[in-house]
Amino acid sequence: MSVAVACPGSFDPVTYGHLDVIERAAARFDEVVVAVLVNPGKQGLFSIDERIALLEAEVAGLGNVRVDRFQGLLVDFCAARGIGLVCKGLRAVSDFEYELQMAQMNMAIGDVETVFLTTSPEHSYLSSSLVKEVARFGGRIDHAVPPRVEAAVRAKLA
Ligand code: PNS
């Protein structure tokens, strides 16, 4: 049986923490669909097309990973693609409460299971929000995002 998983998120922008989870999911499941949330109510640093382009460039070497977008409920995206499993990273206990709620909600409304991969320790402090904040004030982000993403962040903030 072939198992596909969705890795959903905002990815504004993708960090080494996201990539760690995507790569480890790709090694364990047959197909990984990275699902970028389109949230018209929230202005990000990057447009959805820009986020997708950055993600696609970073996962280009992973043959079983593709990048897609979704608006609305994650369970509807999963149902439309025949995906029954969501894969997410857990950085810390602080992530757990909300992630547990979302996992249980997705099970209740869409019969979609969630599996968690614990984020590798070297990436557990990373978030897209912190990357943007540090970059805005001129701090280093090379430990947090790949060179292509760093260049894109710097260009946006210039
Ligand atoms: O990277 P983020 O912002 O932490 O990702 C959150 C995301 C996109 C996974 C979550 O907000 C989501 O699934 N949104 C889609 C709307 C939805 O399905 N809401 C109900 C979740 S229980």
JSON list of C-alpha atoms and ligand atoms in Angstrom, two decimals:
[
{"chain": "A", "resi": 1, "resn": "MET", "atom": "CA", "xyz": [0.00, 0.00, 0.00]},
{"chain": "A", "resi": 2, "resn": "SER", "atom": "CA", "xyz": [1.33, 3.41, -0.98]},
{"chain": "A", "resi": 3, "resn": "VAL", "atom": "CA", "xyz": [1.10, 6.01, 1.79]},
{"chain": "A", "resi": 4, "resn": "ALA", "atom": "CA", "xyz": [0.89, 9.73, 1.00]},
{"chain": "A", "resi": 5, "resn": "VAL", "atom": "CA", "xyz": [1.17, 12.43, 3.66]},
{"chain": "A", "resi": 6, "resn": "ALA", "atom": "CA", "xyz": [0.45, 16.13, 3.66]},
{"chain": "A", "resi": 7, "resn": "CYS", "atom": "CA", "xyz": [2.92, 18.50, 5.34]},
{"chain": "A", "resi": 8, "resn": "PRO", "atom": "CA", "xyz": [0.88, 21.68, 5.80]},
{"chain": "A", "resi": 9, "resn": "GLY", "atom": "CA", "xyz": [2.05, 25.12, 6.87]},
{"chain": "A", "resi": 10, "resn": "SER", "atom": "CA", "xyz": [2.44, 28.78, 6.07]},
{"chain": "A", "resi": 11, "resn": "PHE", "atom": "CA", "xyz": [6.11, 28.51, 5.05]},
{"chain": "A", "resi": 12, "resn": "ASP", "atom": "CA", "xyz": [6.66, 32.28, 5.13]},
{"chain": "A", "resi": 13, "resn": "PRO", "atom": "CA", "xyz": [9.46, 31.43, 4.47]},
{"chain": "A", "resi": 14, "resn": "VAL", "atom": "CA", "xyz": [10.57, 27.80, 4.61]},
{"chain": "A", "resi": 15, "resn": "THR", "atom": "CA", "xyz": [13.26, 27.16, 7.26]},
{"chain": "A", "resi": 16, "resn": "TYR", "atom": "CA", "xyz": [15.73, 24.37, 7.92]},
{"chain": "A", "resi": 17, "resn": "GLY", "atom": "CA", "xyz": [13.24, 23.15, 10.53]},
{"chain": "A", "resi": 18, "resn": "HIS", "atom": "CA", "xyz": [10.54, 22.67, 7.88]},
{"chain": "A", "resi": 19, "resn": "LEU", "atom": "CA", "xyz": [13.00, 21.04, 5.51]},
{"chain": "A", "resi": 20, "resn": "ASP", "atom": "CA", "xyz": [14.16, 18.64, 8.20]},
{"chain": "A", "resi": 21, "resn": "VAL", "atom": "CA", "xyz": [10.58, 17.41, 8.69]},
{"chain": "A", "resi": 22, "resn": "ILE", "atom": "CA", "xyz": [9.88, 17.25, 4.95]},
{"chain": "A", "resi": 23, "resn": "GLU", "atom": "CA", "xyz": [13.06, 15.27, 4.25]},
{"chain": "A", "resi": 24, "resn": "ARG", "atom": "CA", "xyz": [12.43, 12.83, 7.08]},
{"chain": "A", "resi": 25, "resn": "ALA", "atom": "CA", "xyz": [8.81, 12.38, 5.97]},
{"chain": "A", "resi": 26, "resn": "ALA", "atom": "CA", "xyz": [10.02, 11.77, 2.41]},
{"chain": "A", "resi": 27, "resn": "ALA", "atom": "CA", "xyz": [12.31, 9.01, 3.70]},
{"chain": "A", "resi": 28, "resn": "ARG", "atom": "CA", "xyz": [9.45, 7.28, 5.51]},
{"chain": "A", "resi": 29, "resn": "PHE", "atom": "CA", "xyz": [6.41, 7.73, 3.29]},
{"chain": "A", "resi": 30, "resn": "ASP", "atom": "CA", "xyz": [5.82, 7.06, -0.38]},
{"chain": "A", "resi": 31, "resn": "GLU", "atom": "CA", "xyz": [4.64, 10.54, -1.27]},
{"chain": "A", "resi": 32, "resn": "VAL", "atom": "CA", "xyz": [4.82, 13.89, 0.50]},
{"chain": "A", "resi": 33, "resn": "VAL", "atom": "CA", "xyz": [2.61, 16.80, -0.50]},
{"chain": "A", "resi": 34, "resn": "VAL", "atom": "CA", "xyz": [3.80, 20.06, 1.04]},
{"chain": "A", "resi": 35, "resn": "ALA", "atom": "CA", "xyz": [0.59, 22.08, 1.40]},
{"chain": "A", "resi": 36, "resn": "VAL", "atom": "CA", "xyz": [1.01, 25.86, 1.58]},
{"chain": "A", "resi": 37, "resn": "LEU", "atom": "CA", "xyz": [-1.91, 27.60, 3.28]},
{"chain": "A", "resi": 38, "resn": "VAL", "atom": "CA", "xyz": [-3.45, 30.47, 1.32]},
{"chain": "A", "resi": 39, "resn": "ASN", "atom": "CA", "xyz": [-4.79, 32.80, 3.98]},
{"chain": "A", "resi": 40, "resn": "PRO", "atom": "CA", "xyz": [-6.37, 35.89, 2.38]},
{"chain": "A", "resi": 41, "resn": "GLY", "atom": "CA", "xyz": [-6.79, 37.43, 5.84]},
{"chain": "A", "resi": 42, "resn": "LYS", "atom": "CA", "xyz": [-3.07, 37.44, 6.60]},
{"chain": "A", "resi": 43, "resn": "GLN", "atom": "CA", "xyz": [-0.44, 39.38, 4.70]},
{"chain": "A", "resi": 44, "resn": "GLY", "atom": "CA", "xyz": [2.85, 37.52, 4.74]},
{"chain": "A", "resi": 45, "resn": "LEU", "atom": "CA", "xyz": [6.34, 38.66, 3.83]},
{"chain": "A", "resi": 46, "resn": "PHE", "atom": "CA", "xyz": [6.21, 36.41, 0.75]},
{"chain": "A", "resi": 47, "resn": "SER", "atom": "CA", "xyz": [3.35, 35.85, -1.66]},
{"chain": "A", "resi": 48, "resn": "ILE", "atom": "CA", "xyz": [2.06, 32.29, -2.01]},
{"chain": "A", "resi": 49, "resn": "ASP", "atom": "CA", "xyz": [3.77, 31.95, -5.39]},
{"chain": "A", "resi": 50, "resn": "GLU", "atom": "CA", "xyz": [7.07, 33.09, -3.86]},
{"chain": "A", "resi": 51, "resn": "ARG", "atom": "CA", "xyz": [6.76, 30.65, -0.95]},
{"chain": "A", "resi": 52, "resn": "ILE", "atom": "CA", "xyz": [6.02, 27.82, -3.35]},
{"chain": "A", "resi": 53, "resn": "ALA", "atom": "CA", "xyz": [8.95, 28.75, -5.61]},
{"chain": "A", "resi": 54, "resn": "LEU", "atom": "CA", "xyz": [11.33, 28.76, -2.63]},
{"chain": "A", "resi": 55, "resn": "LEU", "atom": "CA", "xyz": [9.98, 25.44, -1.38]},
{"chain": "A", "resi": 56, "resn": "GLU", "atom": "CA", "xyz": [10.14, 23.84, -4.81]},
{"chain": "A", "resi": 57, "resn": "ALA", "atom": "CA", "xyz": [13.75, 24.88, -5.22]},
{"chain": "A", "resi": 58, "resn": "GLU", "atom": "CA", "xyz": [14.68, 23.42, -1.83]},
{"chain": "A", "resi": 59, "resn": "VAL", "atom": "CA", "xyz": [12.91, 20.07, -2.31]},
{"chain": "A", "resi": 60, "resn": "ALA", "atom": "CA", "xyz": [13.93, 19.67, -5.97]},
{"chain": "A", "resi": 61, "resn": "GLY", "atom": "CA", "xyz": [16.23, 16.79, -5.05]},
{"chain": "A", "resi": 62, "resn": "LEU", "atom": "CA", "xyz": [13.46, 14.80, -3.37]},
{"chain": "A", "resi": 63, "resn": "GLY", "atom": "CA", "xyz": [11.67, 12.78, -6.03]},
{"chain": "A", "resi": 64, "resn": "ASN", "atom": "CA", "xyz": [8.60, 11.92, -3.93]},
{"chain": "A", "resi": 65, "resn": "VAL", "atom": "CA", "xyz": [7.88, 15.45, -2.69]},
{"chain": "A", "resi": 66, "resn": "ARG", "atom": "CA", "xyz": [5.68, 18.00, -4.42]},
{"chain": "A", "resi": 67, "resn": "VAL", "atom": "CA", "xyz": [4.40, 21.37, -3.37]},
{"chain": "A", "resi": 68, "resn": "ASP", "atom": "CA", "xyz": [0.79, 22.47, -3.60]},
{"chain": "A", "resi": 69, "resn": "ARG", "atom": "CA", "xyz": [-1.42, 25.20, -2.14]},
{"chain": "A", "resi": 70, "resn": "PHE", "atom": "CA", "xyz": [-4.74, 25.09, -0.32]},
{"chain": "A", "resi": 71, "resn": "GLN", "atom": "CA", "xyz": [-7.37, 27.46, 0.96]},
{"chain": "A", "resi": 72, "resn": "GLY", "atom": "CA", "xyz": [-9.96, 26.55, 3.58]},
{"chain": "A", "resi": 73, "resn": "LEU", "atom": "CA", "xyz": [-9.86, 23.35, 5.56]},
{"chain": "A", "resi": 74, "resn": "LEU", "atom": "CA", "xyz": [-6.84, 21.06, 5.46]},
{"chain": "A", "resi": 75, "resn": "VAL", "atom": "CA", "xyz": [-9.15, 18.03, 5.63]},
{"chain": "A", "resi": 76, "resn": "ASP", "atom": "CA", "xyz": [-10.87, 19.14, 2.40]},
{"chain": "A", "resi": 77, "resn": "PHE", "atom": "CA", "xyz": [-7.49, 19.44, 0.68]},
{"chain": "A", "resi": 78, "resn": "CYS", "atom": "CA", "xyz": [-6.61, 15.95, 1.91]},
{"chain": "A", "resi": 79, "resn": "ALA", "atom": "CA", "xyz": [-9.96, 14.47, 0.83]},
{"chain": "A", "resi": 80, "resn": "ALA", "atom": "CA", "xyz": [-9.64, 15.97, -2.67]},
{"chain": "A", "resi": 81, "resn": "ARG", "atom": "CA", "xyz": [-6.25, 14.26, -3.08]},
{"chain": "A", "resi": 82, "resn": "GLY", "atom": "CA", "xyz": [-7.02, 10.97, -1.35]},
{"chain": "A", "resi": 83, "resn": "ILE", "atom": "CA", "xyz": [-4.60, 11.73, 1.50]},
{"chain": "A", "resi": 84, "resn": "GLY", "atom": "CA", "xyz": [-5.46, 10.32, 4.92]},
{"chain": "A", "resi": 85, "resn": "LEU", "atom": "CA", "xyz": [-2.40, 11.35, 6.87]},
{"chain": "A", "resi": 86, "resn": "VAL", "atom": "CA", "xyz": [-0.92, 14.68, 7.96]},
{"chain": "A", "resi": 87, "resn": "CYS", "atom": "CA", "xyz": [2.71, 14.84, 9.06]},
{"chain": "A", "resi": 88, "resn": "LYS", "atom": "CA", "xyz": [3.89, 17.72, 11.26]},
{"chain": "A", "resi": 89, "resn": "GLY", "atom": "CA", "xyz": [6.97, 18.64, 13.25]},
{"chain": "A", "resi": 90, "resn": "LEU", "atom": "CA", "xyz": [6.89, 19.12, 17.01]},
{"chain": "A", "resi": 91, "resn": "ARG", "atom": "CA", "xyz": [9.51, 21.53, 18.27]},
{"chain": "A", "resi": 92, "resn": "ALA", "atom": "CA", "xyz": [8.67, 21.74, 21.96]},
{"chain": "A", "resi": 93, "resn": "VAL", "atom": "CA", "xyz": [6.00, 21.08, 24.54]},
{"chain": "A", "resi": 94, "resn": "SER", "atom": "CA", "xyz": [4.62, 24.53, 23.75]},
{"chain": "A", "resi": 95, "resn": "ASP", "atom": "CA", "xyz": [3.72, 23.31, 20.25]},
{"chain": "A", "resi": 96, "resn": "PHE", "atom": "CA", "xyz": [1.98, 20.25, 21.58]},
{"chain": "A", "resi": 97, "resn": "GLU", "atom": "CA", "xyz": [-1.24, 21.68, 22.99]},
{"chain": "A", "resi": 98, "resn": "TYR", "atom": "CA", "xyz": [-2.34, 23.42, 19.79]},
{"chain": "A", "resi": 99, "resn": "GLU", "atom": "CA", "xyz": [-1.06, 20.63, 17.55]},
{"chain": "A", "resi": 100, "resn": "LEU", "atom": "CA", "xyz": [-3.00, 18.08, 19.60]},
{"chain": "A", "resi": 101, "resn": "GLN", "atom": "CA", "xyz": [-6.17, 20.15, 19.25]},
{"chain": "A", "resi": 102, "resn": "MET", "atom": "CA", "xyz": [-5.72, 20.48, 15.49]},
{"chain": "A", "resi": 103, "resn": "ALA", "atom": "CA", "xyz": [-4.96, 16.77, 15.11]},
{"chain": "A", "resi": 104, "resn": "GLN", "atom": "CA", "xyz": [-8.06, 15.80, 17.06]},
{"chain": "A", "resi": 105, "resn": "MET", "atom": "CA", "xyz": [-10.19, 18.31, 15.13]},
{"chain": "A", "resi": 106, "resn": "ASN", "atom": "CA", "xyz": [-8.93, 16.99, 11.78]},
{"chain": "A", "resi": 107, "resn": "MET", "atom": "CA", "xyz": [-9.75, 13.47, 12.92]},
{"chain": "A", "resi": 108, "resn": "ALA", "atom": "CA", "xyz": [-13.23, 14.53, 14.07]},
{"chain": "A", "resi": 109, "resn": "ILE", "atom": "CA", "xyz": [-14.20, 16.50, 10.95]},
{"chain": "A", "resi": 110, "resn": "GLY", "atom": "CA", "xyz": [-12.29, 14.63, 8.26]},
{"chain": "A", "resi": 111, "resn": "ASP", "atom": "CA", "xyz": [-11.09, 11.26, 9.55]},
{"chain": "A", "resi": 112, "resn": "VAL", "atom": "CA", "xyz": [-7.55, 12.47, 8.86]},
{"chain": "A", "resi": 113, "resn": "GLU", "atom": "CA", "xyz": [-4.79, 11.05, 11.09]},
{"chain": "A", "resi": 114, "resn": "THR", "atom": "CA", "xyz": [-1.79, 13.12, 12.17]},
{"chain": "A", "resi": 115, "resn": "VAL", "atom": "CA", "xyz": [1.69, 11.83, 12.83]},
{"chain": "A", "resi": 116, "resn": "PHE", "atom": "CA", "xyz": [4.33, 13.98, 14.50]},
{"chain": "A", "resi": 117, "resn": "LEU", "atom": "CA", "xyz": [8.05, 13.96, 13.91]},
{"chain": "A", "resi": 118, "resn": "THR", "atom": "CA", "xyz": [10.05, 15.51, 16.71]},
{"chain": "A", "resi": 119, "resn": "THR", "atom": "CA", "xyz": [12.12, 18.31, 15.22]},
{"chain": "A", "resi": 120, "resn": "SER", "atom": "CA", "xyz": [15.85, 17.62, 15.21]},
{"chain": "A", "resi": 121, "resn": "PRO", "atom": "CA", "xyz": [17.38, 19.37, 18.26]},
{"chain": "A", "resi": 122, "resn": "GLU", "atom": "CA", "xyz": [19.56, 21.64, 16.15]},
{"chain": "A", "resi": 123, "resn": "HIS", "atom": "CA", "xyz": [16.45, 23.11, 14.55]},
{"chain": "A", "resi": 124, "resn": "SER", "atom": "CA", "xyz": [14.01, 23.14, 17.43]},
{"chain": "A", "resi": 125, "resn": "TYR", "atom": "CA", "xyz": [14.36, 26.88, 18.13]},
{"chain": "A", "resi": 126, "resn": "LEU", "atom": "CA", "xyz": [13.54, 27.91, 14.55]},
{"chain": "A", "resi": 127, "resn": "SER", "atom": "CA", "xyz": [10.38, 29.59, 13.34]},
{"chain": "A", "resi": 128, "resn": "SER", "atom": "CA", "xyz": [9.60, 31.65, 10.25]},
{"chain": "A", "resi": 129, "resn": "SER", "atom": "CA", "xyz": [8.45, 34.52, 12.47]},
{"chain": "A", "resi": 130, "resn": "LEU", "atom": "CA", "xyz": [11.75, 34.67, 14.36]},
{"chain": "A", "resi": 131, "resn": "VAL", "atom": "CA", "xyz": [13.72, 34.43, 11.13]},
{"chain": "A", "resi": 132, "resn": "LYS", "atom": "CA", "xyz": [11.89, 37.49, 9.79]},
{"chain": "A", "resi": 133, "resn": "GLU", "atom": "CA", "xyz": [12.28, 39.42, 13.04]},
{"chain": "A", "resi": 134, "resn": "VAL", "atom": "CA", "xyz": [16.01, 38.72, 13.30]},
{"chain": "A", "resi": 135, "resn": "ALA", "atom": "CA", "xyz": [16.53, 39.57, 9.62]},
{"chain": "A", "resi": 136, "resn": "ARG", "atom": "CA", "xyz": [14.60, 42.86, 10.00]},
{"chain": "A", "resi": 137, "resn": "PHE", "atom": "CA", "xyz": [17.11, 43.94, 12.62]},
{"chain": "A", "resi": 138, "resn": "GLY", "atom": "CA", "xyz": [20.10, 42.82, 10.58]},
{"chain": "A", "resi": 139, "resn": "GLY", "atom": "CA", "xyz": [20.87, 39.63, 12.51]},
{"chain": "A", "resi": 140, "resn": "ARG", "atom": "CA", "xyz": [22.26, 36.38, 11.12]},
{"chain": "A", "resi": 141, "resn": "ILE", "atom": "CA", "xyz": [19.81, 33.89, 9.64]},
{"chain": "A", "resi": 142, "resn": "ASP", "atom": "CA", "xyz": [22.23, 31.64, 7.75]},
{"chain": "A", "resi": 143, "resn": "HIS", "atom": "CA", "xyz": [21.84, 28.96, 10.46]},
{"chain": "A", "resi": 144, "resn": "ALA", "atom": "CA", "xyz": [18.06, 29.05, 10.03]},
{"chain": "A", "resi": 145, "resn": "VAL", "atom": "CA", "xyz": [17.36, 29.11, 6.30]},
{"chain": "A", "resi": 146, "resn": "PRO", "atom": "CA", "xyz": [19.14, 27.93, 3.13]},
{"chain": "A", "resi": 147, "resn": "PRO", "atom": "CA", "xyz": [21.22, 30.50, 1.19]},
{"chain": "A", "resi": 148, "resn": "ARG", "atom": "CA", "xyz": [18.54, 30.95, -1.50]},
{"chain": "A", "resi": 149, "resn": "VAL", "atom": "CA", "xyz": [15.91, 31.71, 1.13]},
{"chain": "A", "resi": 150, "resn": "GLU", "atom": "CA", "xyz": [18.24, 34.06, 3.00]},
{"chain": "A", "resi": 151, "resn": "ALA", "atom": "CA", "xyz": [18.86, 35.99, -0.22]},
{"chain": "A", "resi": 152, "resn": "ALA", "atom": "CA", "xyz": [15.10, 36.24, -0.82]},
{"chain": "A", "resi": 153, "resn": "VAL", "atom": "CA", "xyz": [14.47, 37.47, 2.73]},
{"chain": "A", "resi": 154, "resn": "ARG", "atom": "CA", "xyz": [17.25, 40.07, 2.47]},
{"chain": "A", "resi": 155, "resn": "ALA", "atom": "CA", "xyz": [15.90, 41.26, -0.90]},
{"chain": "A", "resi": 156, "resn": "LYS", "atom": "CA", "xyz": [12.39, 41.63, 0.52]},
{"chain": "A", "resi": 157, "resn": "LEU", "atom": "CA", "xyz": [13.58, 43.60, 3.49]},
{"chain": "A", "resi": 158, "resn": "ALA", "atom": "CA", "xyz": [16.06, 45.77, 1.60]},
{"chain": "B", "resi": 1, "resn": "PNS", "atom": "O1", "xyz": [2.82, 26.99, 9.61]},
{"chain": "B", "resi": 1, "resn": "PNS", "atom": "P1", "xyz": [1.56, 27.16, 10.43]},
{"chain": "B", "resi": 1, "resn": "PNS", "atom": "O2", "xyz": [1.01, 28.54, 10.24]},
{"chain": "B", "resi": 1, "resn": "PNS", "atom": "O3", "xyz": [1.76, 26.78, 11.86]},
{"chain": "B", "resi": 1, "resn": "PNS", "atom": "O4", "xyz": [0.51, 26.12, 9.82]},
{"chain": "B", "resi": 1, "resn": "PNS", "atom": "C1", "xyz": [-0.79, 26.03, 10.36]},
{"chain": "B", "resi": 1, "resn": "PNS", "atom": "C2", "xyz": [-1.71, 25.20, 9.42]},
{"chain": "B", "resi": 1, "resn": "PNS", "atom": "C3", "xyz": [-1.66, 25.73, 8.01]},
{"chain": "B", "resi": 1, "resn": "PNS", "atom": "C4", "xyz": [-1.25, 23.77, 9.42]},
{"chain": "B", "resi": 1, "resn": "PNS", "atom": "C5", "xyz": [-3.14, 25.28, 10.02]},
{"chain": "B", "resi": 1, "resn": "PNS", "atom": "O5", "xyz": [-3.44, 26.60, 10.30]},
{"chain": "B", "resi": 1, "resn": "PNS", "atom": "C6", "xyz": [-4.20, 24.73, 9.07]},
{"chain": "B", "resi": 1, "resn": "PNS", "atom": "O6", "xyz": [-4.28, 23.54, 8.84]},
{"chain": "B", "resi": 1, "resn": "PNS", "atom": "N1", "xyz": [-5.02, 25.64, 8.52]},
{"chain": "B", "resi": 1, "resn": "PNS", "atom": "C7", "xyz": [-6.03, 25.31, 7.56]},
{"chain": "B", "resi": 1, "resn": "PNS", "atom": "C8", "xyz": [-7.43, 25.59, 8.11]},
{"chain": "B", "resi": 1, "resn": "PNS", "atom": "C9", "xyz": [-7.93, 24.41, 8.89]},
{"chain": "B", "resi": 1, "resn": "PNS", "atom": "O7", "xyz": [-8.01, 23.31, 8.41]},
{"chain": "B", "resi": 1, "resn": "PNS", "atom": "N2", "xyz": [-8.27, 24.68, 10.16]},
{"chain": "B", "resi": 1, "resn": "PNS", "atom": "C10", "xyz": [-8.71, 23.67, 11.08]},
{"chain": "B", "resi": 1, "resn": "PNS", "atom": "C11", "xyz": [-7.51, 22.99, 11.71]},
{"chain": "B", "resi": 1, "resn": "PNS", "atom": "S1", "xyz": [-8.02, 21.96, 12.98]}
]
